[in-house]
mmCIF file of C-alpha atoms and ligand atoms in Angstrom:
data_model
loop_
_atom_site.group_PDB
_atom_site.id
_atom_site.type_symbol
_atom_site.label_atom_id
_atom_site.label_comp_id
_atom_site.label_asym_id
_atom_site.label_seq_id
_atom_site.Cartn_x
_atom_site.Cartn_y
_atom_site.Cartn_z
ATOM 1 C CA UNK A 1 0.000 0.000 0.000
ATOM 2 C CA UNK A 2 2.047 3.339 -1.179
ATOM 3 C CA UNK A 3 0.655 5.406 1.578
ATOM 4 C CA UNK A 4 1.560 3.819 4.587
ATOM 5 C CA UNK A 5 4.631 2.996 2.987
ATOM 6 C CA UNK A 6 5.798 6.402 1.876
ATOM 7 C CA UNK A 7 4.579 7.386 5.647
ATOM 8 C CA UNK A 8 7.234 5.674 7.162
ATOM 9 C CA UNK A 9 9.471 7.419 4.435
ATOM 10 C CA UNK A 10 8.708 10.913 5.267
ATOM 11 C CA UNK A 11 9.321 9.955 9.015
ATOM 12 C CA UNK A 12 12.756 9.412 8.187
ATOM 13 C CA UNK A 13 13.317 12.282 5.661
ATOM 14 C CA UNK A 14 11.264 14.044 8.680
ATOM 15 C CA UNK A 15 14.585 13.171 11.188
ATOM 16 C CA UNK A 16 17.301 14.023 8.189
ATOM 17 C CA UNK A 17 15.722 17.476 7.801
ATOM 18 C CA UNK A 18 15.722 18.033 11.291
ATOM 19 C CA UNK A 19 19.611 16.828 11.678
ATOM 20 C CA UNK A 20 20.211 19.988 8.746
ATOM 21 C CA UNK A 21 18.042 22.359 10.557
ATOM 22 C CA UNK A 22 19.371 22.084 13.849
ATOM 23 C CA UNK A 23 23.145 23.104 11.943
ATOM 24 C CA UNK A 24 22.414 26.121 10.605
ATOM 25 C CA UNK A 25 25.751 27.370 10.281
ATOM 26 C CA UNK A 26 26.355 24.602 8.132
ATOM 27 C CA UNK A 27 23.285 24.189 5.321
ATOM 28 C CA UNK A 28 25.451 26.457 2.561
ATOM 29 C CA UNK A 29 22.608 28.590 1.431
ATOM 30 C CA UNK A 30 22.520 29.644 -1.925
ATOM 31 C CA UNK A 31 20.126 31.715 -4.116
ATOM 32 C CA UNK A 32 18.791 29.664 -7.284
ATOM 33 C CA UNK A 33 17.081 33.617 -7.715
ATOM 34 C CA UNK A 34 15.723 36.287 -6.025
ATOM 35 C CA UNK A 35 14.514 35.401 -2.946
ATOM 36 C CA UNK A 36 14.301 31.682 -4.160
ATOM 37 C CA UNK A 37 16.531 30.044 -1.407
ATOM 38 C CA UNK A 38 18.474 26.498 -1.604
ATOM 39 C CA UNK A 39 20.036 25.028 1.366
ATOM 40 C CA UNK A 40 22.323 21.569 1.146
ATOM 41 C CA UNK A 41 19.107 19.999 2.962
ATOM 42 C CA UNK A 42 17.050 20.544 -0.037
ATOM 43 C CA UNK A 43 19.022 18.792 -2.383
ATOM 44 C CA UNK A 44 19.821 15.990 0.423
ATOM 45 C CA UNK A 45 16.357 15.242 1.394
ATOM 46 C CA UNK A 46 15.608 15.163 -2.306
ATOM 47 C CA UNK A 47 18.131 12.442 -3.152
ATOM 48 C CA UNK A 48 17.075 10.514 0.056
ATOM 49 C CA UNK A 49 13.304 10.266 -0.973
ATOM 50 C CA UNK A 50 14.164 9.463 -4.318
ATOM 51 C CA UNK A 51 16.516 6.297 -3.428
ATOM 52 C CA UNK A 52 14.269 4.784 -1.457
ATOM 53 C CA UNK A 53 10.980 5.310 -3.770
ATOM 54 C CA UNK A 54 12.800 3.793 -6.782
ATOM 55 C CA UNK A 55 13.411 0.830 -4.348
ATOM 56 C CA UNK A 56 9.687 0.867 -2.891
ATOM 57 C CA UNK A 57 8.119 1.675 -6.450
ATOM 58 C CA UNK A 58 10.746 0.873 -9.207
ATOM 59 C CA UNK A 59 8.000 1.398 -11.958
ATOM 60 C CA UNK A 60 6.438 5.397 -11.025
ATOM 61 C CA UNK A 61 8.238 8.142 -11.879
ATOM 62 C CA UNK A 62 9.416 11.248 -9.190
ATOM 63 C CA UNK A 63 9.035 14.808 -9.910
ATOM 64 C CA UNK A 64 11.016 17.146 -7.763
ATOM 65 C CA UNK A 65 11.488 20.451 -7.000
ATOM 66 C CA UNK A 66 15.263 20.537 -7.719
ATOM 67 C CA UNK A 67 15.641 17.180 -9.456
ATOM 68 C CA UNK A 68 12.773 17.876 -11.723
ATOM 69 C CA UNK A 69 11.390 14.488 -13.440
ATOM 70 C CA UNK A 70 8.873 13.800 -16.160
ATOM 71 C CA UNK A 71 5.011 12.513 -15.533
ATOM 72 C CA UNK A 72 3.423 9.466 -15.733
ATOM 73 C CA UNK A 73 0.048 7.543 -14.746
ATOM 74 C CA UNK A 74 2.189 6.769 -11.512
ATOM 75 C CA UNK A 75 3.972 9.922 -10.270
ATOM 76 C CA UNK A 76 5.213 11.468 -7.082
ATOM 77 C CA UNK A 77 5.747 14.673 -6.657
ATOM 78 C CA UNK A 78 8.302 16.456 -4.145
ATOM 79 C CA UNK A 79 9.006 19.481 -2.212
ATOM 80 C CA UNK A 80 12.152 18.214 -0.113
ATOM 81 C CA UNK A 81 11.937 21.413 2.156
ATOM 82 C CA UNK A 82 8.851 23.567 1.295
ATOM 83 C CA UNK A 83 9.326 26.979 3.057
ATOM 84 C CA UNK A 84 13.319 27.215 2.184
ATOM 85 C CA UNK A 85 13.198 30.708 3.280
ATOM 86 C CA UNK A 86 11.695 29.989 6.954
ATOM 87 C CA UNK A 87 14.458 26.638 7.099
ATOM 88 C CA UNK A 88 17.390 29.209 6.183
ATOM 89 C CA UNK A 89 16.317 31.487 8.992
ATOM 90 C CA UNK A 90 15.516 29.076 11.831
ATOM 91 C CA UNK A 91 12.054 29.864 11.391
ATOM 92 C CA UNK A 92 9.967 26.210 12.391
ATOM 93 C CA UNK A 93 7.468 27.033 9.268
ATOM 94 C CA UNK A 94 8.856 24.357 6.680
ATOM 95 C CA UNK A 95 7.814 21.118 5.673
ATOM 96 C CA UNK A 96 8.372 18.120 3.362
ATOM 97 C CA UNK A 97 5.720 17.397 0.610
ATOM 98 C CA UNK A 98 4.903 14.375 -1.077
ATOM 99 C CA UNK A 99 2.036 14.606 -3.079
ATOM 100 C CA UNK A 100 1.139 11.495 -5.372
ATOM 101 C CA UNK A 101 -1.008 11.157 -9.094
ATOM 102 C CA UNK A 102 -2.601 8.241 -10.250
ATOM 103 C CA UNK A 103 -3.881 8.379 -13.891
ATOM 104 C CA UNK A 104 -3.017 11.973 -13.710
ATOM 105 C CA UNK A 105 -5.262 12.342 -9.959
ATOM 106 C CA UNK A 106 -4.087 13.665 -7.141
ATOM 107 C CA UNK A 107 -4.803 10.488 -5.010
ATOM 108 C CA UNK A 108 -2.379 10.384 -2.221
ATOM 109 C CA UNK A 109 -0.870 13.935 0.288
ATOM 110 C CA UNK A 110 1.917 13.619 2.910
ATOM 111 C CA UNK A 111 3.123 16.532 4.264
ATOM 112 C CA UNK A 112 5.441 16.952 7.210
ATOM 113 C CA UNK A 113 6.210 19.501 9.266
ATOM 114 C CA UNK A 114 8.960 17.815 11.828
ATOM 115 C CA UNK A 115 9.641 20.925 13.599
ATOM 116 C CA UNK A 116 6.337 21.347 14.692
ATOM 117 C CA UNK A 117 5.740 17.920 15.175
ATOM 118 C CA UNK A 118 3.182 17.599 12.565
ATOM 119 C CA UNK A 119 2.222 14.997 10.333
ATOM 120 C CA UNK A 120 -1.140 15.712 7.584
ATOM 121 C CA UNK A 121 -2.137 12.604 5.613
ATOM 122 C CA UNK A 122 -4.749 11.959 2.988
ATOM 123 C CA UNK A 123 -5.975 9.899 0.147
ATOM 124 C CA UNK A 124 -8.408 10.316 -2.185
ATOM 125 C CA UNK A 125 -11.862 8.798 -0.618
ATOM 126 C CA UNK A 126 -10.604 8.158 2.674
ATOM 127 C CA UNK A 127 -10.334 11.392 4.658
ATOM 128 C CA UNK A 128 -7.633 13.849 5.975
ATOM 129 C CA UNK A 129 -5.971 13.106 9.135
ATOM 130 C CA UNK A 130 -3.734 15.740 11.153
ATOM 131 C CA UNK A 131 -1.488 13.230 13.534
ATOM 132 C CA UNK A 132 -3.699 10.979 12.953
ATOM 133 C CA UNK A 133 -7.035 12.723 14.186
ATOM 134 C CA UNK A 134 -9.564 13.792 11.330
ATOM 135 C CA UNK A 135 -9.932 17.474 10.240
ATOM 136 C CA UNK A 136 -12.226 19.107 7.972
ATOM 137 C CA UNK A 137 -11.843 22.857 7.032
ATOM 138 C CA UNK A 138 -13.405 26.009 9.001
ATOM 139 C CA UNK A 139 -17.462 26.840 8.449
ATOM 140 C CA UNK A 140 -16.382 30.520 7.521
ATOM 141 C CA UNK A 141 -18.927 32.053 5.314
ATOM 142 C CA UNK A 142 -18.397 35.544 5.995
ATOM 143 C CA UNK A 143 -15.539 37.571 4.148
ATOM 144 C CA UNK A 144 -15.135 39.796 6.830
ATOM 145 C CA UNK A 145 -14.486 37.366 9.422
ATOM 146 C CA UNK A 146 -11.923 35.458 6.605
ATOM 147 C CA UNK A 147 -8.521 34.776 7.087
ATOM 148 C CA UNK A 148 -6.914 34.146 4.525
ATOM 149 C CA UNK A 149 -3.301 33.471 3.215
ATOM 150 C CA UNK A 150 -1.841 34.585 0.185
ATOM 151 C CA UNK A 151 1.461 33.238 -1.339
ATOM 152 C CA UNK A 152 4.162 35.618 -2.762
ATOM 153 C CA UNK A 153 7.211 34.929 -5.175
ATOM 154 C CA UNK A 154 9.193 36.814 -7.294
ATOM 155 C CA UNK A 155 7.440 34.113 -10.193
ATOM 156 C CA UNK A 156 4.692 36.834 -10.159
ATOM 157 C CA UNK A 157 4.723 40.482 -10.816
ATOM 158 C CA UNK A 158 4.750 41.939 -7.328
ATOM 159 C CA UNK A 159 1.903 44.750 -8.871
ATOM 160 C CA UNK A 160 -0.244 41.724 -9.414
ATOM 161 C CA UNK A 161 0.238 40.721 -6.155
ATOM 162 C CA UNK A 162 -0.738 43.731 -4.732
ATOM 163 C CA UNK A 163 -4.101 44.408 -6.578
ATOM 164 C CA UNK A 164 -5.149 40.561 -5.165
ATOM 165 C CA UNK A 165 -4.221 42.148 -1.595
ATOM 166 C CA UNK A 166 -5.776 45.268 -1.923
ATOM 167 C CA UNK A 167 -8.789 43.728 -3.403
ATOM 168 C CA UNK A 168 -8.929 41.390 -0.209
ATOM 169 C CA UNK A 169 -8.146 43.809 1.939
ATOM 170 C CA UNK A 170 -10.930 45.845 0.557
ATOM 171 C CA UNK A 171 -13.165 42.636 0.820
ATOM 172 C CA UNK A 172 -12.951 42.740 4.498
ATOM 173 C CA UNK A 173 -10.446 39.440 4.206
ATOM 174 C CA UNK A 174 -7.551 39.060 6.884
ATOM 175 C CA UNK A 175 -4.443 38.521 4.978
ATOM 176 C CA UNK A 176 -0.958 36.808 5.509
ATOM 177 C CA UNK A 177 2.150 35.071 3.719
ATOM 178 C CA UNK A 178 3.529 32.428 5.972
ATOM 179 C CA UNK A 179 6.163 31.302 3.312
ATOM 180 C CA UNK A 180 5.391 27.428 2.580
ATOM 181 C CA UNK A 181 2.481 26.550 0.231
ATOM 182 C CA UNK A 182 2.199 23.500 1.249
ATOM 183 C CA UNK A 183 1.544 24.058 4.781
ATOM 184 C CA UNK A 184 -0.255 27.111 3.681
ATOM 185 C CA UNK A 185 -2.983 24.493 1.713
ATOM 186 C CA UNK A 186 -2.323 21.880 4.791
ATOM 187 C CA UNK A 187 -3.839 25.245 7.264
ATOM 188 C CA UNK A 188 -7.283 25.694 5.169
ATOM 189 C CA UNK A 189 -7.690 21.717 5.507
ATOM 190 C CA UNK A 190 -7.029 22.323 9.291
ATOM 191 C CA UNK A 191 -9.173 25.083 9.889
ATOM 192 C CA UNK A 192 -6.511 27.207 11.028
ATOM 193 C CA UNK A 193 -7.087 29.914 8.012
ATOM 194 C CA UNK A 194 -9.880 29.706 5.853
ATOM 195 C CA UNK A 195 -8.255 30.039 2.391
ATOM 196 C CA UNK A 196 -4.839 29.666 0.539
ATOM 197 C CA UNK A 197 -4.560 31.614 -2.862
ATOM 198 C CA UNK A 198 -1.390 32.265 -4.865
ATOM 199 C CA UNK A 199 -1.031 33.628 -8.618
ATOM 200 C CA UNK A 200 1.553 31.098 -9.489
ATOM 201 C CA UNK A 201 2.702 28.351 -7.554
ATOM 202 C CA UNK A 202 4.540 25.081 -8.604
ATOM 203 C CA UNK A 203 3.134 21.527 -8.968
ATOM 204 C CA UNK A 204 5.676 20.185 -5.874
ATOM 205 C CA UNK A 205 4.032 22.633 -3.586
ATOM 206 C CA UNK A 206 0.766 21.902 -3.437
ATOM 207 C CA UNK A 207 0.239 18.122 -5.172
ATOM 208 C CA UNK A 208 -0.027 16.939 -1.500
ATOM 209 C CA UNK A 209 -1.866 19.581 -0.173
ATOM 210 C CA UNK A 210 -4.695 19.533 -2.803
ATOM 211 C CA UNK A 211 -5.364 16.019 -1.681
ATOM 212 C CA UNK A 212 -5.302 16.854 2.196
ATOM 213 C CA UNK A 213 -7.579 19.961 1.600
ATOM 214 C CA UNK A 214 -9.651 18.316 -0.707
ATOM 215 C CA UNK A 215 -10.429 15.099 1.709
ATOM 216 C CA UNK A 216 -11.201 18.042 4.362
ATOM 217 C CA UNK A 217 -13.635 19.597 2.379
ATOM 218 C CA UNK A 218 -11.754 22.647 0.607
ATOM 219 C CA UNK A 219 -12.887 23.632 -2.640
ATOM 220 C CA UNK A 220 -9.776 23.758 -5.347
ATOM 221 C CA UNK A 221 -9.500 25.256 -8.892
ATOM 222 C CA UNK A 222 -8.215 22.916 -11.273
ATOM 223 C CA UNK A 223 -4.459 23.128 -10.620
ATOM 224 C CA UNK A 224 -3.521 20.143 -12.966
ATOM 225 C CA UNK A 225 -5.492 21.540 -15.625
ATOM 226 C CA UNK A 226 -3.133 22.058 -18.274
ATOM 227 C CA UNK A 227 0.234 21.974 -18.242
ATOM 228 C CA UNK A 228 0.320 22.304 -14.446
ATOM 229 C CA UNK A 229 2.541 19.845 -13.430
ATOM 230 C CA UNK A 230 5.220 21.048 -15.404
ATOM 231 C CA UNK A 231 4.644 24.478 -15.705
ATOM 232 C CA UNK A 232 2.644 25.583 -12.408
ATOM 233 C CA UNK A 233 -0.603 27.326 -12.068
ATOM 234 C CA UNK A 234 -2.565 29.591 -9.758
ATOM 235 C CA UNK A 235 -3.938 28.179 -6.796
ATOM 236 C CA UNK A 236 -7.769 29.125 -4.770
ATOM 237 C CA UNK A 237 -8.165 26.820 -1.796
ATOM 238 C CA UNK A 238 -11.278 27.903 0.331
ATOM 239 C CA UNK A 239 -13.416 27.095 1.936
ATOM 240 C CA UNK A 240 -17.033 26.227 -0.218
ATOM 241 C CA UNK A 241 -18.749 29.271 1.112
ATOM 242 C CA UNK A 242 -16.139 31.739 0.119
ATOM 243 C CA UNK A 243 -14.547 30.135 -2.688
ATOM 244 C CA UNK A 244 -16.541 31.913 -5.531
ATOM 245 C CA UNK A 245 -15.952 35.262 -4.108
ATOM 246 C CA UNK A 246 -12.191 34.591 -3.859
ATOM 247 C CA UNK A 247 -11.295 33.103 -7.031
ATOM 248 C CA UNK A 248 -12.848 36.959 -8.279
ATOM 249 C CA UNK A 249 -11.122 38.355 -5.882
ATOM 250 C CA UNK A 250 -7.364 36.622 -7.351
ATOM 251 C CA UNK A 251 -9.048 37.088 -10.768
ATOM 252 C CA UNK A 252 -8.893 33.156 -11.636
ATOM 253 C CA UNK A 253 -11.741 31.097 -12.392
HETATM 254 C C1 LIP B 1 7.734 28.288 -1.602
HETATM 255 C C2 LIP B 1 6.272 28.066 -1.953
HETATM 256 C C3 LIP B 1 5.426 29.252 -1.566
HETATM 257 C C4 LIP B 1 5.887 30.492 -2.202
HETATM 258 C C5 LIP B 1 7.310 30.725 -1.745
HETATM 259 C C6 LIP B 1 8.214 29.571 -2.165
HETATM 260 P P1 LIP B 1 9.961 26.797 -1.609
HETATM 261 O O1 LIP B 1 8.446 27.183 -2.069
HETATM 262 O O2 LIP B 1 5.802 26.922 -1.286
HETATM 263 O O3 LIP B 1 4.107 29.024 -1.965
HETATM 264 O O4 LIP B 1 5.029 31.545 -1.869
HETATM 265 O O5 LIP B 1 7.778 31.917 -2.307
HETATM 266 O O6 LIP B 1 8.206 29.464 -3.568
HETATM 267 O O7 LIP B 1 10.837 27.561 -2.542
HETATM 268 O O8 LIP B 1 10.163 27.231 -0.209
HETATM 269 O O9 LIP B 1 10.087 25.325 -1.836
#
């Protein structure tokens, strides 16, 4: 069964990330642009999770974010250390994501977040679990009680950016950036905020998170639609109630 298998897996790239993050002076951060940040824990997490799924699951094929990959009806996807930024800095916001497609679905979401001791599961049909306990996203109907996080790179036109913030702002919406998509998707699932939305974001951030927020009841645009998991695409993750309103709001349908 891949998911309880690649479960165990994450657990141990979980304990490797950790070992990195508790050396800061040693993780040899480099920029691959601006403000796109690549730490030696990245690339060693990446190489870790790839060994052992070629071992587990010699047959599917692995995306990842700086391996890259190509698709196929049995794919994984990987963020090694989603949230870079936050790992560079000491800050605890960072995860590993493992999102898996089946037949070109998003069927199976792992995402870890070690230094918060926090483990989100899901797969298609079967629910979301956060350490093992269900969760289902907030009841938030009301924009002016909405909080809502929205994701920033330099992929984007910051101007573009900025009219999707005003435009919430002006809403009534609560707005943040936390710095990890994938957690960011993982929180709307959780209940914690109430919507993730970003302009462009890539296929390794949120393939697991679209299954964990989906099993808790989010409602998602079509990320995959496309060429999506090659190429990226905006992302709305909301709640039902307030999705309509905020896809207008970050002007994607
Ligand atoms: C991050 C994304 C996030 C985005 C950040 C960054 P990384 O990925 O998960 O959504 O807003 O700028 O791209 O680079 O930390 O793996």
């Amino acid at each position: 069964m891949r998911r309880y298998a690649v479960q165990g897996l994450v657990a141990e790239a979980g304990r490797l990330a950790l070992d990195y993050f508790g050396r800061q002076e040693s993780l040899g951060v480099t920029m691959k642009g601006a403000q796109d940040w690549l730490t030696v824990a990245d690339g060693a997490v990446e190489d870790f999770l790839r060994q052992r799924l070629a071992v587990l699951f010699p047959t599917d094929t692995v995306i990842g974010e700086e391996g890259g990959g190509a698709a196929s009806d049995a794919v994984w996807i990987i963020d090694p250390i989603d949230g870079t930024m936050n790992f560079a800095h000491g800050d605890r916001n960072w995860c590993i994501s493992i999102g898996f497609l089946l037949n070109r679905v998003p069927t199976i979401g792992i995402v870890a977040a070690p230094a918060l001791d926090e483990l989100y599961v899901a797969q298609r049909g079967q629910g979301a679990t956060l350490n093992g306990r269900p969760i289902a996203v907030s009841a938030t109907e009301d924009l002016k009680r909405a909080y809502v996080e929205l994701g920033w790179s330099t992929r984007i036109p910051f101007e573009r950016y900025l009219a999707v913030l005003q435009r919430g702002n002006a809403a009534g919406c609560a707005v943040k950036r936390s710095g990890s998509g994938a957690l960011g998707l993982c929180h709307v699932a959780n209940g914690r905020t109430d919507a993730y939305l970003e302009l462009h974001i890539n296929a390794w951030d949120v393939a697991a998170g679209i299954v964990i927020a989906g099993e808790a009841g989010a409602s998602i645009n079509d990320f995959f639609a496309g060429d999506g998991i090659s190429n990226g695409n905006p992302i709305v993750c909301a709640t039902p109630a307030l999705a309509p309103r905020l896809r207008e709001i970050a002007g994607i349908s």
